[in-house]
Structure formats: structure tokens, C-alpha cells
PDB file of C-alpha atoms in Angstrom:
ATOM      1  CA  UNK Y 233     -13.864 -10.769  17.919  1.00 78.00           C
ATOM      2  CA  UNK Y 234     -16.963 -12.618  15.932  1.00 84.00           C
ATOM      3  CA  UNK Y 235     -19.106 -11.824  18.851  1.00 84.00           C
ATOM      4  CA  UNK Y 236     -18.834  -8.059  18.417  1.00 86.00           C
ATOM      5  CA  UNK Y 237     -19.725  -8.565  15.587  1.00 89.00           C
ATOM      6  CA  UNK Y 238     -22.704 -10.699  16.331  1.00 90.00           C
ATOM      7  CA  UNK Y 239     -23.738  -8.666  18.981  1.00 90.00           C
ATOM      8  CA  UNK Y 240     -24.072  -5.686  16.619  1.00 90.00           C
ATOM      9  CA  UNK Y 241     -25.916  -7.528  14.114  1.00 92.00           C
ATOM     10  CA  UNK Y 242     -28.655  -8.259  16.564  1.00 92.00           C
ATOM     11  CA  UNK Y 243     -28.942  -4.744  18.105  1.00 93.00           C
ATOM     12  CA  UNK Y 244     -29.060  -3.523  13.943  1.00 94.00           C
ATOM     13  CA  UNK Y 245     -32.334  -6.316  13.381  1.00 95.00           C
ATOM     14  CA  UNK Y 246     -34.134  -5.212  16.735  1.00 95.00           C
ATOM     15  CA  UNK Y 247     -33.866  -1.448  16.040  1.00 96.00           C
ATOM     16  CA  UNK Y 248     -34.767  -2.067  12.593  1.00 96.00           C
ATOM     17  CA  UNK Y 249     -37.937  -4.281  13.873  1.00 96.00           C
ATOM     18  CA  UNK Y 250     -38.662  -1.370  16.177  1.00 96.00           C
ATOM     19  CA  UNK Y 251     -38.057   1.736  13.330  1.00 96.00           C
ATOM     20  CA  UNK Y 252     -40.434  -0.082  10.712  1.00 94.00           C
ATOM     21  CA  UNK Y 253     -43.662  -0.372  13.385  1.00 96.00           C
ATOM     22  CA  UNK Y 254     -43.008   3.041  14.764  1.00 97.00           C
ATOM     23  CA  UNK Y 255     -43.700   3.881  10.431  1.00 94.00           C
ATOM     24  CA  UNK Y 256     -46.154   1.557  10.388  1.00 94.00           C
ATOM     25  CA  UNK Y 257     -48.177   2.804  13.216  1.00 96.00           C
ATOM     26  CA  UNK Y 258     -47.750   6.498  11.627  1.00 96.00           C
ATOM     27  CA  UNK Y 259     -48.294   5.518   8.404  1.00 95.00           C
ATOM     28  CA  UNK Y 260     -51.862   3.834   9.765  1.00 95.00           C
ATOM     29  CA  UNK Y 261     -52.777   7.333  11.590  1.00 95.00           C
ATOM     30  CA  UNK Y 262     -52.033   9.252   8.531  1.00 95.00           C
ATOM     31  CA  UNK Y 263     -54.190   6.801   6.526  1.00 95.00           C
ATOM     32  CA  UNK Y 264     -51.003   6.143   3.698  1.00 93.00           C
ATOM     33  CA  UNK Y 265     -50.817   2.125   4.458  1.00 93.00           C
ATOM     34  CA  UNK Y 266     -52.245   1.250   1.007  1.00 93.00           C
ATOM     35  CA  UNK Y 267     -49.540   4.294  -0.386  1.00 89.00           C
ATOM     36  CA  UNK Y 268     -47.031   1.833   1.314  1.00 89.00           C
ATOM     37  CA  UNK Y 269     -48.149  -1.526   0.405  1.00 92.00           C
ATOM     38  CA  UNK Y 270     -48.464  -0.690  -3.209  1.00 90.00           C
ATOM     39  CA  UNK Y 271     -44.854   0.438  -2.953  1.00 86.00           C
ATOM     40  CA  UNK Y 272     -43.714  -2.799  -1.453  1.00 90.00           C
ATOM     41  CA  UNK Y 273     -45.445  -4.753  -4.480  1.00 93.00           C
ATOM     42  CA  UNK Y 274     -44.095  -2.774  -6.739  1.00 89.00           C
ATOM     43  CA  UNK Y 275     -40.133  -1.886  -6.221  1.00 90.00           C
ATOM     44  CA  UNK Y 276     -39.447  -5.612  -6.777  1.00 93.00           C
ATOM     45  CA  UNK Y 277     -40.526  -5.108 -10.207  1.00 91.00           C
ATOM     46  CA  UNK Y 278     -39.096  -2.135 -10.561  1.00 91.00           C
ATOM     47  CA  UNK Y 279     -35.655  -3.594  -9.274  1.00 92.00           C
ATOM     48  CA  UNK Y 280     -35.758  -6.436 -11.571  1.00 94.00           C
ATOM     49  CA  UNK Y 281     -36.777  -3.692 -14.312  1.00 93.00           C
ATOM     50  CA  UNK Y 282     -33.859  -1.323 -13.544  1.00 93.00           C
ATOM     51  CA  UNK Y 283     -31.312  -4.466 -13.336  1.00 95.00           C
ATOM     52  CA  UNK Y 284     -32.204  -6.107 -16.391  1.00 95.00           C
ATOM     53  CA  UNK Y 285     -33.988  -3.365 -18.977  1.00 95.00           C
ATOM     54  CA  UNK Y 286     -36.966  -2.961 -20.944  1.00 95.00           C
ATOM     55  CA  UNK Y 287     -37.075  -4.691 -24.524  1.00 97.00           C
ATOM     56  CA  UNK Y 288     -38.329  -2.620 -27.290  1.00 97.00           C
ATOM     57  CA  UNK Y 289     -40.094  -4.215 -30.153  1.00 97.00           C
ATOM     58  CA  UNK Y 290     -37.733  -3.197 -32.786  1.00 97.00           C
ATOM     59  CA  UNK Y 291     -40.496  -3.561 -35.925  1.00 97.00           C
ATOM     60  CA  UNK Y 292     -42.229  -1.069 -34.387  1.00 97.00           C
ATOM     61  CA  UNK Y 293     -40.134   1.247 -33.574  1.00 97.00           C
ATOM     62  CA  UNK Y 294     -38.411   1.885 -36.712  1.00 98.00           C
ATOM     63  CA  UNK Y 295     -42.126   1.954 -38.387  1.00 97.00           C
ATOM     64  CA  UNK Y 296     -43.331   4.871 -36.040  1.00 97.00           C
ATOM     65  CA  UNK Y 297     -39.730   6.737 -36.171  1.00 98.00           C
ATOM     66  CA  UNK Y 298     -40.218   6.954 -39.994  1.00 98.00           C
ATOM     67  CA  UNK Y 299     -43.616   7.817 -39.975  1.00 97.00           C
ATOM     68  CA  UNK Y 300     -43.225  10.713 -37.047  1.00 97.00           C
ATOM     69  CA  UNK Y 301     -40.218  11.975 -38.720  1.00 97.00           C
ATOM     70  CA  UNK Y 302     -41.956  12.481 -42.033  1.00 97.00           C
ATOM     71  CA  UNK Y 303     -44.638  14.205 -40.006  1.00 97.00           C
ATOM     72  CA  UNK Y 304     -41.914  16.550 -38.471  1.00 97.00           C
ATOM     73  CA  UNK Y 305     -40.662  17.381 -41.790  1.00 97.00           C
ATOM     74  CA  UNK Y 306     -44.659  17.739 -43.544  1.00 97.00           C
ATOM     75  CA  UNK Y 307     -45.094  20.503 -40.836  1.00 97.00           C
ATOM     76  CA  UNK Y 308     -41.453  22.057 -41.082  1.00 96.00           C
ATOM     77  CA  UNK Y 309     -42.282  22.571 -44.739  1.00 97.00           C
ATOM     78  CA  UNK Y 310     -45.770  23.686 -44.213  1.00 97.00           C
ATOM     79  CA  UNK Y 311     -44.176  26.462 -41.922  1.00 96.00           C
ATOM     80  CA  UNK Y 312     -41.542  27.657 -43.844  1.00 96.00           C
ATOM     81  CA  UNK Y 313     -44.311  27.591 -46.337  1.00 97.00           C
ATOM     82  CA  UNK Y 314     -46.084  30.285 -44.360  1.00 96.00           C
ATOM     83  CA  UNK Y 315     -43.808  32.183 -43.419  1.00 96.00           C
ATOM     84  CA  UNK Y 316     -41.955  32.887 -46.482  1.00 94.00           C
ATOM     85  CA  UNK Y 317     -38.898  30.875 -45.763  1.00 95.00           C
ATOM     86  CA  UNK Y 318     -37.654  32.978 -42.611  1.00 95.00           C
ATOM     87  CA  UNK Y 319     -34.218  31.228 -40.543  1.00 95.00           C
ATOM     88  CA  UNK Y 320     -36.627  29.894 -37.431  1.00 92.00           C
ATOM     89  CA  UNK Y 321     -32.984  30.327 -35.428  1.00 92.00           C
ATOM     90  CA  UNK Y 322     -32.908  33.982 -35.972  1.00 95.00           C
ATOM     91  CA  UNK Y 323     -34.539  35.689 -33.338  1.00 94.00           C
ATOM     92  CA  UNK Y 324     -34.656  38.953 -35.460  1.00 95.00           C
ATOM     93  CA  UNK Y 325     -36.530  37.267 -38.320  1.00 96.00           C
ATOM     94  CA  UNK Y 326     -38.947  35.493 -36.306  1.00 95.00           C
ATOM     95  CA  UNK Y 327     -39.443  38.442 -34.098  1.00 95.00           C
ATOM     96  CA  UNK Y 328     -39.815  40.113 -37.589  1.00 96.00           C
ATOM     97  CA  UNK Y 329     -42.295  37.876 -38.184  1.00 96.00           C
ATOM     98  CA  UNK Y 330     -44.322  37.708 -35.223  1.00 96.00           C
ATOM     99  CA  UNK Y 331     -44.739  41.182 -34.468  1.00 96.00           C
ATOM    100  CA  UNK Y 332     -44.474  43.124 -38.213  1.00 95.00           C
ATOM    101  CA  UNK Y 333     -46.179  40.671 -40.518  1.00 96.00           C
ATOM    102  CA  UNK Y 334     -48.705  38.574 -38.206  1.00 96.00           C
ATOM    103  CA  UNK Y 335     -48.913  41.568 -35.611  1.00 95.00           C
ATOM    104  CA  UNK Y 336     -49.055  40.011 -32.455  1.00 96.00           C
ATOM    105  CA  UNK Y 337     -48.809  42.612 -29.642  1.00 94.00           C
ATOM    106  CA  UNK Y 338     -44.972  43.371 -28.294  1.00 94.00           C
ATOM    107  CA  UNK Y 339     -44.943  41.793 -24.929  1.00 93.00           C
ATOM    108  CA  UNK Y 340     -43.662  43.993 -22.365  1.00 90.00           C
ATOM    109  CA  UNK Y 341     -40.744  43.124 -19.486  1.00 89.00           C
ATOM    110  CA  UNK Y 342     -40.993  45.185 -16.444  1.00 88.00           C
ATOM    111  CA  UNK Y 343     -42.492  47.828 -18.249  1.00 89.00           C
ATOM    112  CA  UNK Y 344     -40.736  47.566 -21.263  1.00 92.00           C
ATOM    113  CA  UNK Y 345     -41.621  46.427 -24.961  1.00 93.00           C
ATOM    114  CA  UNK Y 346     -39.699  43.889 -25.989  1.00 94.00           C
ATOM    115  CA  UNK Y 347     -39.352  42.125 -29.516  1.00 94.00           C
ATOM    116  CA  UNK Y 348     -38.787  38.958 -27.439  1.00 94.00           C
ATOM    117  CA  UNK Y 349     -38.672  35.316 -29.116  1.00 94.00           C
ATOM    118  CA  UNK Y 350     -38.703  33.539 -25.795  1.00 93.00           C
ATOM    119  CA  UNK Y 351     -41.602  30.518 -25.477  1.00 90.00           C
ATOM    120  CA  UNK Y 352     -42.010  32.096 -22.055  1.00 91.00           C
ATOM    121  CA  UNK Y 353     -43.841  35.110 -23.726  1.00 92.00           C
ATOM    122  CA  UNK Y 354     -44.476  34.127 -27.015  1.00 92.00           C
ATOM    123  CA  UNK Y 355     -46.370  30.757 -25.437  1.00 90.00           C
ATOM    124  CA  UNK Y 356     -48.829  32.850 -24.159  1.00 91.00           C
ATOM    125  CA  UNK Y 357     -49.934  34.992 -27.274  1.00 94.00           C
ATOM    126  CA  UNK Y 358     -53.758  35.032 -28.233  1.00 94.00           C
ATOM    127  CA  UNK Y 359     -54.610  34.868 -31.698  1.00 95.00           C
ATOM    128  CA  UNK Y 360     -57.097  37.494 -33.184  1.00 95.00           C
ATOM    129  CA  UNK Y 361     -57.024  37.109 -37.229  1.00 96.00           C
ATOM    130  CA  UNK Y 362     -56.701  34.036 -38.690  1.00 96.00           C
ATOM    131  CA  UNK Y 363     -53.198  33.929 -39.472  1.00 96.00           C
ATOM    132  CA  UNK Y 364     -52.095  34.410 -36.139  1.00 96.00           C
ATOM    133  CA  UNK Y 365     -54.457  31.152 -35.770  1.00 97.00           C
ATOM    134  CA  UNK Y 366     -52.917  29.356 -38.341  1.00 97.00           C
ATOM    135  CA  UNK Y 367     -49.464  29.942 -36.806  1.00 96.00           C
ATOM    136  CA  UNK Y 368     -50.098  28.959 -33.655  1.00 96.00           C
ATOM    137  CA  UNK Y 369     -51.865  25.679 -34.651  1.00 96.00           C
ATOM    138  CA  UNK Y 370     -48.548  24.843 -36.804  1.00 96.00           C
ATOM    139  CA  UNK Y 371     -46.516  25.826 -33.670  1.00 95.00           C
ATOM    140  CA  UNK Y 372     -48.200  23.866 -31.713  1.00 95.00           C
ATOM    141  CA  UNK Y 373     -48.349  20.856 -33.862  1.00 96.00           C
ATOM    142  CA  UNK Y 374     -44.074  21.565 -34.399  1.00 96.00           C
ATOM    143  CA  UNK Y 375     -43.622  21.706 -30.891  1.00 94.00           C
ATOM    144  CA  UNK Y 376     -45.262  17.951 -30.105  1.00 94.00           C
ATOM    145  CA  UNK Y 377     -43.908  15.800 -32.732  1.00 96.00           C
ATOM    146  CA  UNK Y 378     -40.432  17.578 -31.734  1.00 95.00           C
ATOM    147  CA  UNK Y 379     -40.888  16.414 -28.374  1.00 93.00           C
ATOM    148  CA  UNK Y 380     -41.993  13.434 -29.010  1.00 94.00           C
ATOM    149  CA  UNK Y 381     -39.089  12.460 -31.643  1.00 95.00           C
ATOM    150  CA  UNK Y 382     -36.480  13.885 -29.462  1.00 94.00           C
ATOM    151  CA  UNK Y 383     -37.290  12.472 -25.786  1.00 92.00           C
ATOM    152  CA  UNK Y 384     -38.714   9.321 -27.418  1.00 94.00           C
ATOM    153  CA  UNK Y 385     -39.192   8.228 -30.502  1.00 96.00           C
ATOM    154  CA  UNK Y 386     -35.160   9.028 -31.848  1.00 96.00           C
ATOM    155  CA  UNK Y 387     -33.776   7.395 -28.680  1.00 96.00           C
ATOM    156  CA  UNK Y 388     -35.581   4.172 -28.767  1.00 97.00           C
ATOM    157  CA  UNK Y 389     -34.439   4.143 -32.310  1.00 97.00           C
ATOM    158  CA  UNK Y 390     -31.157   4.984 -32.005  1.00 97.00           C
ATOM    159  CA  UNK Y 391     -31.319   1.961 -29.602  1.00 96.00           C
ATOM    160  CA  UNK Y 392     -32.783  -0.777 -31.592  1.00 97.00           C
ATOM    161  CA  UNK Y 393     -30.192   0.234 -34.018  1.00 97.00           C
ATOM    162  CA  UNK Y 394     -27.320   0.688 -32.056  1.00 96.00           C
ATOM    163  CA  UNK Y 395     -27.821  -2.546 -30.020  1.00 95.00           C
ATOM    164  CA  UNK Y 396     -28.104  -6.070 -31.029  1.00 94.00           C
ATOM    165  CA  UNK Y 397     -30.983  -6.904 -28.321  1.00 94.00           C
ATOM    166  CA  UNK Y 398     -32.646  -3.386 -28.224  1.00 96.00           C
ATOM    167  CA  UNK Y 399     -32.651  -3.384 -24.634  1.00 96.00           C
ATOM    168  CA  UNK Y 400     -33.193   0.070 -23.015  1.00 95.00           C
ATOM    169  CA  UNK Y 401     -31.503   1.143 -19.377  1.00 95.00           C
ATOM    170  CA  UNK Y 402     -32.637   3.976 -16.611  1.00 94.00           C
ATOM    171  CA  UNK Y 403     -31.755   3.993 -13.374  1.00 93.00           C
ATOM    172  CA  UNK Y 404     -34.776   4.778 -10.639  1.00 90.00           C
ATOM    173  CA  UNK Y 405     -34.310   7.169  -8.102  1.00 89.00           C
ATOM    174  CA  UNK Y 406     -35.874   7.619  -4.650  1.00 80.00           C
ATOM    175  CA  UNK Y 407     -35.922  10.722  -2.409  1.00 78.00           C
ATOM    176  CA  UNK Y 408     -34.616  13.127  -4.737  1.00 84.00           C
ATOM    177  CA  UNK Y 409     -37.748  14.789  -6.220  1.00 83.00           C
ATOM    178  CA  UNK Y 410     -39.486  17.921  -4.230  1.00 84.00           C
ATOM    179  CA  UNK Y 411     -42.668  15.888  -4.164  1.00 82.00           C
ATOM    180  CA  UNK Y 412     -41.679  12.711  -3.178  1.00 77.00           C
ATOM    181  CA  UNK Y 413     -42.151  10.891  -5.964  1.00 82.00           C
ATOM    182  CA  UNK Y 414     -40.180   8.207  -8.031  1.00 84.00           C
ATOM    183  CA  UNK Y 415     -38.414   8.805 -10.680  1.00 89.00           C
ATOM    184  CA  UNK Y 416     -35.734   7.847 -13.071  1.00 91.00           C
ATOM    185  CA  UNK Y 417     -32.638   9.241 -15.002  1.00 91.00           C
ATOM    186  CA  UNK Y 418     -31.946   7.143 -18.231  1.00 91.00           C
ATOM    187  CA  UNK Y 419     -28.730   5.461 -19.307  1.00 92.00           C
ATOM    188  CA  UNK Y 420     -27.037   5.982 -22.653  1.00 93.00           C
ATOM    189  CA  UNK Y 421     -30.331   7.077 -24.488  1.00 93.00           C
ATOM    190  CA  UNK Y 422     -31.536   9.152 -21.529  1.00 91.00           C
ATOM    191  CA  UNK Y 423     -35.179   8.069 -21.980  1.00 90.00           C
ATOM    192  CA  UNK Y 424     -36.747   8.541 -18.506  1.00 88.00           C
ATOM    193  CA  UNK Y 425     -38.803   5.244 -17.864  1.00 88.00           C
ATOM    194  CA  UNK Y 426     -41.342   6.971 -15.838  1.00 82.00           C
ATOM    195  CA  UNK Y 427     -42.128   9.957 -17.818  1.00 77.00           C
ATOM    196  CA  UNK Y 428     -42.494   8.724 -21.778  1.00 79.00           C
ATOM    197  CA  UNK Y 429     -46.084   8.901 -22.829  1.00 86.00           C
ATOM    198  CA  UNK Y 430     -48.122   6.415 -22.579  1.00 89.00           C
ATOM    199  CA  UNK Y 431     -49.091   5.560 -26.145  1.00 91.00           C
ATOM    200  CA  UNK Y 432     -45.758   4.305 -26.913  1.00 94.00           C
ATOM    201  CA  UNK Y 433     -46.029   1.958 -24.408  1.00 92.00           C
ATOM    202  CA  UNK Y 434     -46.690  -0.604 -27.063  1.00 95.00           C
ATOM    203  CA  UNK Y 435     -43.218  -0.004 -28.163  1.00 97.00           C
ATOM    204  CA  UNK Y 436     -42.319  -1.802 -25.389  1.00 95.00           C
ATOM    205  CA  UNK Y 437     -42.252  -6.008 -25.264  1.00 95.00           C
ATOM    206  CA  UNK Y 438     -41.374  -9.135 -23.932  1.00 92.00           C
ATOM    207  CA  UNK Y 439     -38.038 -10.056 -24.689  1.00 87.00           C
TER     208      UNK Y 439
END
């Protein structure tokens, strides 16, 4: 019968009416009613963003692709430079490294001393003598740009040359993160849309 129907609809508008001022009124006590009308400006942006893509400037992207990965491989040289040509996916010769030639104290694990290669411990190492300096720096240099090229840089790439429009897909999710906060999983090049620095924003352009 159409008027069950009807009669449903207007009891699922009234409580609806009645659930979004009961919010309202808390969100006005708790002093988060700019928190929610930023939100409401935004998500239909962010709707039409997730539905139709972002555009990357294709020119640009293949320009800073070639210029970070010849960065990434001027500081892979420059390491296996200083360390004398060691397999950086052995753990034995790195720990060989690390702890024998540059002398960096053996962490210890519940009590332990252990030759470890894990960033968890080896991320927190001091340097004392300035190779141990000189390391780190190029670690930490190795470690960026091979961030940056592989949550990045080599996706949006691998899109402008994979696709004939270079448009780039992530989905946004709500209520999923421990704090609250949006966020987004990526499509085919898993590039998170809110979580890609900010200087390669420019990448980015009207289609």
C-alpha cells in the first residue's frame, strides 16, 4: 500500500529534522559548530573530487620523476661509495657495518645485545665521529627521496603514463580513523589524496 509507504517516509524526515538539532544544539555547547560548518562546505567538493579525480599536469610530472630519480640514484652511489660496496639487503653486512667499521653501540633488547638492522633501533643511533655523521646524513637523505618516489612521485608517473587523461582516483573515507579524521585509500596507484606532501601539490591541475 503507497500510503505505508508514505507514512514512513514522513516519520524518516521528522526524526531526521529532530536527530540533526539535537547535534546541533550539542555541537553549539561543545563549541565545534565552525568544525561542522567547514565540513558541510567542504564534502561537496570532496564528493565531486572523489567522483570525478584529480588531473595531474603530465609535463611536470615526468620532469620531477626524472630529476628525483637521478637524485635517488646520486645518493645510492654516494653510499655504496662509503661503505665499500656492502649488499644494503644483508642484514649481516650492514650490521657488519654499523657496529664493526663505524662503531655504533650494539643496541640491547630486553637486556640483550643485539646486532639488530631494524629502523626501530638503528633510527635512534647518535652519531659521535664524523663518519657515523656522514652516514646518517646519507641515510637520512636515502630514506626521503625513497619515500617520496615511492608514495608519490612513481605513482603519479606511472599514471600520466599509463592513462591517456592522467586522471588520478582515491576513495575518501569517514569514521574509520582512531581520531576522527578524514581520510582516503587510493585507487589503482594507491596515492592517498589527503596525505601526499604538499609541495607536489603543483603537480596537480585543471583538467
Amino acid at each position: 500500500d503507497p500510503r505505508w509507504l508514505l507514512e514512513y517516509c514522513d516519520q524518516d524526515v521528522l526524526v531526521t529534522e529532530r536527530l540533526f538539532k539535537i547535534q546541533r544544539d550539542i555541537l553549539s555547547t561543545e563549541g565545534l559548530l565552525n568544525v561542522f560548518y567547514a565540513r558541510c562546505l567542504s564534502t561537496p567538493a570532496l564528493a565531486d573530487i572523489e567522483a570525478r579525480g584529480m588531473a595531474l599536469d603530465k609535463e611536470a610530472v615526468v620532469k620531477e620523476y626524472n630529476a628525483l630519480a637521478y637524485e635517488y640514484a646520486e645518493v645510492m652511489r654516494e653510499l655504496s661509495d662509503f661503505t665499500g660496496g656492502i649488499n644494503p639487503r644483508s642484514p649481516k653486512q650492514v650490521a657488519g657495518f654499523l657496529y664493526d667499521v663505524l662503531g655504533f653501540p650494539v643496541p640491547k633488547i630486553r637486556g640483550t645485545e643485539v646486532r639488530t638492522t631494524d629502523k626501530k633501533y638503528t633510527a635512534h643511533f647518535k652519531a659521535t665521529t664524523v663518519k657515523q655523521r656522514k652516514f646518517l646524513e646519507l641515510k637520512k637523505k636515502q630514506g626521503a627521496l625513497n619515500a617520496a618516489l615511492t608514495k608519490t612521485i612513481k605513482p603519479f608517473y606511472e599514471c600520466v603514463s599509463e592513462t591517456p587523461d592522467g586522471i588520478l582516483y582515491a576513495g575518501f573515507n569517514q569514521a574509520i580513523t582512531q581520531t576522527h579524521r578524514l581520510s582516503s585509500s587510493g585507487k589503482k596507484y594507491g596515492v592517498q589524496f589527503q596525505n601526499f606532501p604538499r609541495k607536489y601539490k603543483r603537480l596537480i591541475k585543471a583538467r
